[in-house]
């Protein structure tokens, strides 16, 4: 195989397979919740933990990957994570009740927390700076395609009537990823003399875990003020503030917050948060538009996401190449403009809007997503020293995990509250739902619009960082 492809591209394929497997599995389970409620005779809140526990365990594992990758080597840790994910998948297919299923999903989340930050770090190990945009663009196709095709694949598996295949589906792809990874991932140097920041780990685990747990319990406005949720959010914020203080004073911090002194990295993180809000906000709103407003089925819903996924993948690769050649200023800024324009355009849908129009708007929006998301992240990671890559990637993943959860909670609460308000002034709940969905897209579009200047600032800051590196070389 290495004769057909340079070995560095086989590294991309190896981590792409692992990333794709994790994200696909998570998105396949979303439409399966009502089905699993019947299988295990459980309510929606309890069954929802099948999704929530993955988010929580992944969120509290991610901060560890920088330290563990330095201590044991990135290749060994990544492959261990993929093996753990396979074990969780196989055990999940044998679940005998809801509690066991949730436990095995937690194991999968730990594996995801190990693998996701290391994926980009492993690619950066083998590609020079001027080729990383294309490499991460191709790898990023998995991250963008999986959540869009996952619900369709999950729906087809459920219709076949065997929920166990929601977990067994991962096994052949994961095994292929392990084989290629073992053969072609590069062994990285272990860092000697490092110490474990136990207080940093304790505070970030409590902080991220409490906030994600709290967000996972929220699906309506009144849930925000439930005593337990208020305690969780307060505990989480206090713990994260303590974490920041500890990290700023620690000689070997778990997550080195000094990387935020790098302007290009900071701008890229904010752009990543914005595009994550846009991606997951649309993943929440589009099924409501297609099914609750237009009265079409889940298969059509899945098909609506395909043009967006396809164009995101194509233009992520093109965007990566442009980033390598010209820097992030043009590609990221233009991507954010396209995202903003066509997200706002979805806010003008009516009951008469054709399905073809939705397909086209989603496809064009995918161009913006492809140009902005991965090129911005790659530019930010390129701007920091190589020794910070693992921890910078971990930081990106923690913040995106939290912003994605926050975005879904915010949009879902807005939708539920707003459609009840609008229903008092219109004839049908269908019209009220459409109005709430339209306003949701307007909000997401405004967030994208406000992010556009960050694309320009990222370009300028990235150019300055390159100039500094050239002068010191």
CSV table of N, CA and C in Angstrom, one decimal, residues 15 29 36 51 54 58 75 80 113 166 194 202 223 235 267 289 296 306 309-310 337 395 407 418 421 438 451 463:
chain,number,residue,atom,x,y,z
A,15,UNK,N,-5.8,7.8,10.9
A,15,UNK,CA,-6.6,8.6,11.8
A,15,UNK,C,-8.0,9.0,11.3
A,29,UNK,N,-26.7,7.1,16.8
A,29,UNK,CA,-27.5,6.8,18.0
A,29,UNK,C,-28.6,7.9,18.2
A,36,UNK,N,-34.7,2.8,21.4
A,36,UNK,CA,-34.1,2.3,22.6
A,36,UNK,C,-35.0,2.4,23.8
A,51,UNK,N,-26.6,9.2,25.0
A,51,UNK,CA,-25.9,10.3,24.3
A,51,UNK,C,-25.1,11.1,25.2
A,54,UNK,N,-21.6,9.8,26.8
A,54,UNK,CA,-20.5,9.9,25.8
A,54,UNK,C,-19.9,11.3,25.8
A,58,UNK,N,-16.1,11.8,27.4
A,58,UNK,CA,-15.2,12.4,26.4
A,58,UNK,C,-14.6,13.7,26.8
A,75,UNK,N,1.4,7.5,19.3
A,75,UNK,CA,1.0,6.4,18.5
A,75,UNK,C,0.4,5.3,19.4
A,80,UNK,N,-4.3,2.6,21.6
A,80,UNK,CA,-5.0,2.1,22.8
A,80,UNK,C,-6.4,2.7,22.8
A,113,UNK,N,-12.3,10.6,23.8
A,113,UNK,CA,-11.5,11.7,24.4
A,113,UNK,C,-10.0,11.5,24.2
A,166,UNK,N,-26.0,-1.0,15.6
A,166,UNK,CA,-25.6,0.3,15.9
A,166,UNK,C,-24.2,0.4,16.5
A,194,UNK,N,8.5,14.5,33.0
A,194,UNK,CA,7.3,15.3,33.2
A,194,UNK,C,6.5,14.8,34.4
A,202,UNK,N,-7.9,17.4,38.5
A,202,UNK,CA,-9.1,17.3,39.4
A,202,UNK,C,-10.1,18.4,39.1
A,223,UNK,N,-35.6,24.0,33.0
A,223,UNK,CA,-34.6,23.1,33.5
A,223,UNK,C,-33.4,23.9,33.9
A,235,UNK,N,-20.8,24.8,40.4
A,235,UNK,CA,-19.6,24.0,40.7
A,235,UNK,C,-18.7,24.0,39.5
A,267,UNK,N,-7.7,33.4,18.0
A,267,UNK,CA,-8.7,33.7,17.0
A,267,UNK,C,-9.2,32.4,16.4
A,289,UNK,N,-37.4,21.2,10.7
A,289,UNK,CA,-38.0,21.8,9.5
A,289,UNK,C,-38.5,20.8,8.5
A,296,UNK,N,-42.2,15.4,6.1
A,296,UNK,CA,-41.5,14.3,5.4
A,296,UNK,C,-40.7,13.4,6.4
A,306,UNK,N,-26.9,15.5,3.0
A,306,UNK,CA,-25.8,15.0,2.1
A,306,UNK,C,-25.1,16.0,1.2
A,309,UNK,N,-22.8,17.9,3.4
A,309,UNK,CA,-21.6,17.1,3.8
A,309,UNK,C,-20.6,17.0,2.6
A,310,UNK,N,-21.2,16.7,1.4
A,310,UNK,CA,-20.4,16.6,0.2
A,310,UNK,C,-19.6,17.8,-0.1
A,337,UNK,N,-18.0,34.4,5.6
A,337,UNK,CA,-19.0,35.2,4.8
A,337,UNK,C,-20.1,34.3,4.2
A,395,UNK,N,-7.0,21.4,23.9
A,395,UNK,CA,-7.7,22.6,24.2
A,395,UNK,C,-8.9,22.9,23.2
A,407,UNK,N,-24.5,25.1,22.4
A,407,UNK,CA,-25.3,25.5,21.2
A,407,UNK,C,-26.6,24.8,21.0
A,418,UNK,N,-40.0,29.6,22.0
A,418,UNK,CA,-40.5,30.5,21.0
A,418,UNK,C,-41.8,30.0,20.2
A,421,UNK,N,-44.8,30.6,22.3
A,421,UNK,CA,-45.2,32.0,22.2
A,421,UNK,C,-45.9,32.3,20.9
A,438,UNK,N,-37.1,29.5,11.8
A,438,UNK,CA,-36.5,30.6,11.0
A,438,UNK,C,-35.7,31.5,11.9
A,451,UNK,N,-18.6,36.7,13.5
A,451,UNK,CA,-17.3,36.1,13.5
A,451,UNK,C,-16.4,36.4,12.3
A,463,UNK,N,0.1,35.7,9.7
A,463,UNK,CA,1.2,36.2,8.9
A,463,UNK,C,2.3,36.8,9.8
